[in-house]
mmCIF file with all atom_site columns, C-alpha atoms in Angstrom:
data_model
loop_
_atom_site.group_PDB
_atom_site.id
_atom_site.type_symbol
_atom_site.label_atom_id
_atom_site.label_alt_id
_atom_site.label_comp_id
_atom_site.label_asym_id
_atom_site.label_entity_id
_atom_site.label_seq_id
_atom_site.pdbx_PDB_ins_code
_atom_site.Cartn_x
_atom_site.Cartn_y
_atom_site.Cartn_z
_atom_site.occupancy
_atom_site.B_iso_or_equiv
_atom_site.pdbx_formal_charge
_atom_site.auth_seq_id
_atom_site.auth_comp_id
_atom_site.auth_asym_id
_atom_site.auth_atom_id
_atom_site.pdbx_PDB_model_num
ATOM 1  C CA . MET A 1 1  ? 152.989 111.631 151.803 1.00 0.00 ? 1269 MET A CA 1
ATOM 2  C CA . VAL A 1 2  ? 152.281 115.311 151.346 1.00 0.00 ? 1270 VAL A CA 1
ATOM 3  C CA . LYS A 1 3  ? 149.229 116.908 149.769 1.00 0.00 ? 1271 LYS A CA 1
ATOM 4  C CA . ILE A 1 4  ? 150.090 119.753 147.386 1.00 0.00 ? 1272 ILE A CA 1
ATOM 5  C CA . ASN A 1 5  ? 147.489 121.369 145.128 1.00 0.00 ? 1273 ASN A CA 1
ATOM 6  C CA . CYS A 1 6  ? 144.917 118.644 145.908 1.00 0.00 ? 1274 CYS A CA 1
ATOM 7  C CA . HIS A 1 7  ? 147.305 115.814 144.904 1.00 0.00 ? 1275 HIS A CA 1
ATOM 8  C CA . TRP A 1 8  ? 149.265 113.424 147.114 1.00 0.00 ? 1276 TRP A CA 1
ATOM 9  C CA . TYR A 1 9  ? 153.023 113.048 146.541 1.00 0.00 ? 1277 TYR A CA 1
ATOM 10 C CA . THR A 1 10 ? 155.504 110.576 148.030 1.00 0.00 ? 1278 THR A CA 1
ATOM 11 C CA . SER A 1 11 ? 158.710 111.678 149.711 1.00 0.00 ? 1279 SER A CA 1
ATOM 12 C CA . GLU A 1 12 ? 160.714 110.370 146.744 1.00 0.00 ? 1280 GLU A CA 1
ATOM 13 C CA . GLU A 1 13 ? 158.732 112.516 144.308 1.00 0.00 ? 1281 GLU A CA 1
ATOM 14 C CA . ILE A 1 14 ? 159.218 115.553 146.537 1.00 0.00 ? 1282 ILE A CA 1
ATOM 15 C CA . LYS A 1 15 ? 162.933 114.834 146.879 1.00 0.00 ? 1283 LYS A CA 1
ATOM 16 C CA . GLU A 1 16 ? 163.406 114.601 143.099 1.00 0.00 ? 1284 GLU A CA 1
ATOM 17 C CA . ALA A 1 17 ? 161.421 117.803 142.459 1.00 0.00 ? 1285 ALA A CA 1
ATOM 18 C CA . LEU A 1 18 ? 163.365 119.767 145.093 1.00 0.00 ? 1286 LEU A CA 1
ATOM 19 C CA . GLU A 1 19 ? 166.693 118.536 143.712 1.00 0.00 ? 1287 GLU A CA 1
ATOM 20 C CA . LYS A 1 20 ? 165.636 119.782 140.260 1.00 0.00 ? 1288 LYS A CA 1
ATOM 21 C CA . LYS A 1 21 ? 164.988 123.200 141.856 1.00 0.00 ? 1289 LYS A CA 1
ATOM 22 C CA . GLY A 1 22 ? 168.576 123.267 143.202 1.00 0.00 ? 1290 GLY A CA 1
ATOM 23 C CA . TYR A 1 23 ? 168.048 122.079 146.779 1.00 0.00 ? 1291 TYR A CA 1
ATOM 24 C CA . SER A 1 24 ? 170.254 119.550 148.537 1.00 0.00 ? 1292 SER A CA 1
ATOM 25 C CA . VAL A 1 25 ? 167.992 117.041 150.285 1.00 0.00 ? 1293 VAL A CA 1
ATOM 26 C CA . VAL A 1 26 ? 169.524 115.413 153.372 1.00 0.00 ? 1294 VAL A CA 1
ATOM 27 C CA . THR A 1 27 ? 168.114 113.160 156.071 1.00 0.00 ? 1295 THR A CA 1
ATOM 28 C CA . LEU A 1 28 ? 169.435 113.642 159.605 1.00 0.00 ? 1296 LEU A CA 1
ATOM 29 C CA . GLU A 1 29 ? 168.796 111.826 162.870 1.00 0.00 ? 1297 GLU A CA 1
ATOM 30 C CA . ILE A 1 30 ? 167.053 114.147 165.332 1.00 0.00 ? 1298 ILE A CA 1
ATOM 31 C CA . SER A 1 31 ? 166.882 111.885 168.398 1.00 0.00 ? 1299 SER A CA 1
ATOM 32 C CA . THR A 1 32 ? 168.012 113.615 171.558 1.00 0.00 ? 1300 THR A CA 1
ATOM 33 C CA . GLU A 1 33 ? 168.648 110.623 173.835 1.00 0.00 ? 1301 GLU A CA 1
ATOM 34 C CA . LYS A 1 34 ? 170.650 107.505 173.050 1.00 0.00 ? 1302 LYS A CA 1
ATOM 35 C CA . ARG A 1 35 ? 167.864 105.346 174.476 1.00 0.00 ? 1303 ARG A CA 1
ATOM 36 C CA . ASP A 1 36 ? 165.231 106.896 172.197 1.00 0.00 ? 1304 ASP A CA 1
ATOM 37 C CA . PHE A 1 37 ? 163.947 105.207 169.096 1.00 0.00 ? 1305 PHE A CA 1
ATOM 38 C CA . PRO A 1 38 ? 165.863 106.848 166.230 1.00 0.00 ? 1306 PRO A CA 1
ATOM 39 C CA . LEU A 1 39 ? 163.884 109.712 164.683 1.00 0.00 ? 1307 LEU A CA 1
ATOM 40 C CA . TYR A 1 40 ? 164.812 111.078 161.267 1.00 0.00 ? 1308 TYR A CA 1
ATOM 41 C CA . GLU A 1 41 ? 163.850 114.303 159.501 1.00 0.00 ? 1309 GLU A CA 1
ATOM 42 C CA . THR A 1 42 ? 164.500 115.266 155.893 1.00 0.00 ? 1310 THR A CA 1
ATOM 43 C CA . TYR A 1 43 ? 165.697 118.787 155.146 1.00 0.00 ? 1311 TYR A CA 1
ATOM 44 C CA . ALA A 1 44 ? 165.942 120.741 151.882 1.00 0.00 ? 1312 ALA A CA 1
ATOM 45 C CA . LEU A 1 45 ? 168.989 123.003 152.040 1.00 0.00 ? 1313 LEU A CA 1
ATOM 46 C CA . LYS A 1 46 ? 170.144 125.637 149.572 1.00 0.00 ? 1314 LYS A CA 1
ATOM 47 C CA . ASN A 1 47 ? 173.386 127.657 149.512 1.00 0.00 ? 1315 ASN A CA 1
ATOM 48 C CA . GLY A 1 48 ? 174.921 126.102 152.637 1.00 0.00 ? 1316 GLY A CA 1
ATOM 49 C CA . GLU A 1 49 ? 171.961 126.697 154.958 1.00 0.00 ? 1317 GLU A CA 1
ATOM 50 C CA . GLU A 1 50 ? 171.812 125.038 158.356 1.00 0.00 ? 1318 GLU A CA 1
ATOM 51 C CA . ALA A 1 51 ? 169.129 122.401 159.011 1.00 0.00 ? 1319 ALA A CA 1
ATOM 52 C CA . THR A 1 52 ? 166.324 124.047 161.015 1.00 0.00 ? 1320 THR A CA 1
ATOM 53 C CA . VAL A 1 53 ? 162.627 123.524 161.622 1.00 0.00 ? 1321 VAL A CA 1
ATOM 54 C CA . LEU A 1 54 ? 161.874 126.072 158.896 1.00 0.00 ? 1322 LEU A CA 1
ATOM 55 C CA . ASN A 1 55 ? 163.561 124.173 156.071 1.00 0.00 ? 1323 ASN A CA 1
ATOM 56 C CA . THR A 1 56 ? 162.194 120.658 156.342 1.00 0.00 ? 1324 THR A CA 1
ATOM 57 C CA . ALA A 1 57 ? 161.519 119.047 152.975 1.00 0.00 ? 1325 ALA A CA 1
ATOM 58 C CA . LYS A 1 58 ? 157.752 119.168 153.528 1.00 0.00 ? 1326 LYS A CA 1
ATOM 59 C CA . SER A 1 59 ? 157.654 122.881 154.363 1.00 0.00 ? 1327 SER A CA 1
ATOM 60 C CA . ILE A 1 60 ? 159.948 123.834 151.481 1.00 0.00 ? 1328 ILE A CA 1
ATOM 61 C CA . ALA A 1 61 ? 157.902 121.710 149.046 1.00 0.00 ? 1329 ALA A CA 1
ATOM 62 C CA . LEU A 1 62 ? 154.712 123.445 150.157 1.00 0.00 ? 1330 LEU A CA 1
ATOM 63 C CA . LYS A 1 63 ? 156.369 126.844 149.767 1.00 0.00 ? 1331 LYS A CA 1
ATOM 64 C CA . GLU A 1 64 ? 157.818 126.051 146.322 1.00 0.00 ? 1332 GLU A CA 1
ATOM 65 C CA . PHE A 1 65 ? 154.992 124.104 144.700 1.00 0.00 ? 1333 PHE A CA 1
ATOM 66 C CA . ASN A 1 66 ? 151.737 125.134 146.409 1.00 0.00 ? 1334 ASN A CA 1
ATOM 67 C CA . LYS A 1 67 ? 150.816 128.066 144.169 1.00 0.00 ? 1335 LYS A CA 1
ATOM 68 C CA . LYS A 1 68 ? 147.515 129.854 144.648 1.00 0.00 ? 1336 LYS A CA 1
ATOM 69 C CA . PRO A 1 69 ? 145.442 130.571 141.546 1.00 0.00 ? 1337 PRO A CA 1
ATOM 70 C CA . PRO A 1 70 ? 145.256 134.244 140.566 1.00 0.00 ? 1338 PRO A CA 1
ATOM 71 C CA . LEU A 1 71 ? 142.244 136.193 141.778 1.00 0.00 ? 1339 LEU A CA 1
ATOM 72 C CA . ILE A 1 72 ? 139.860 137.389 139.093 1.00 0.00 ? 1340 ILE A CA 1
#
């Protein structure tokens, strides 16, 4: 779950919202050793980007949907 604008959202809700914005959401295994417990990370990719630490689904969702109110 991710907190955006003081509300909690599930990964499914984030995935659907990012897909509506034009992102491709993919889940990849990031384990480095065969003996490790499998670790998975979800990435939001746009325009053929490579999966990196900077474009995880959580970070992209925060960037896209966490809007600050205008200063008065």
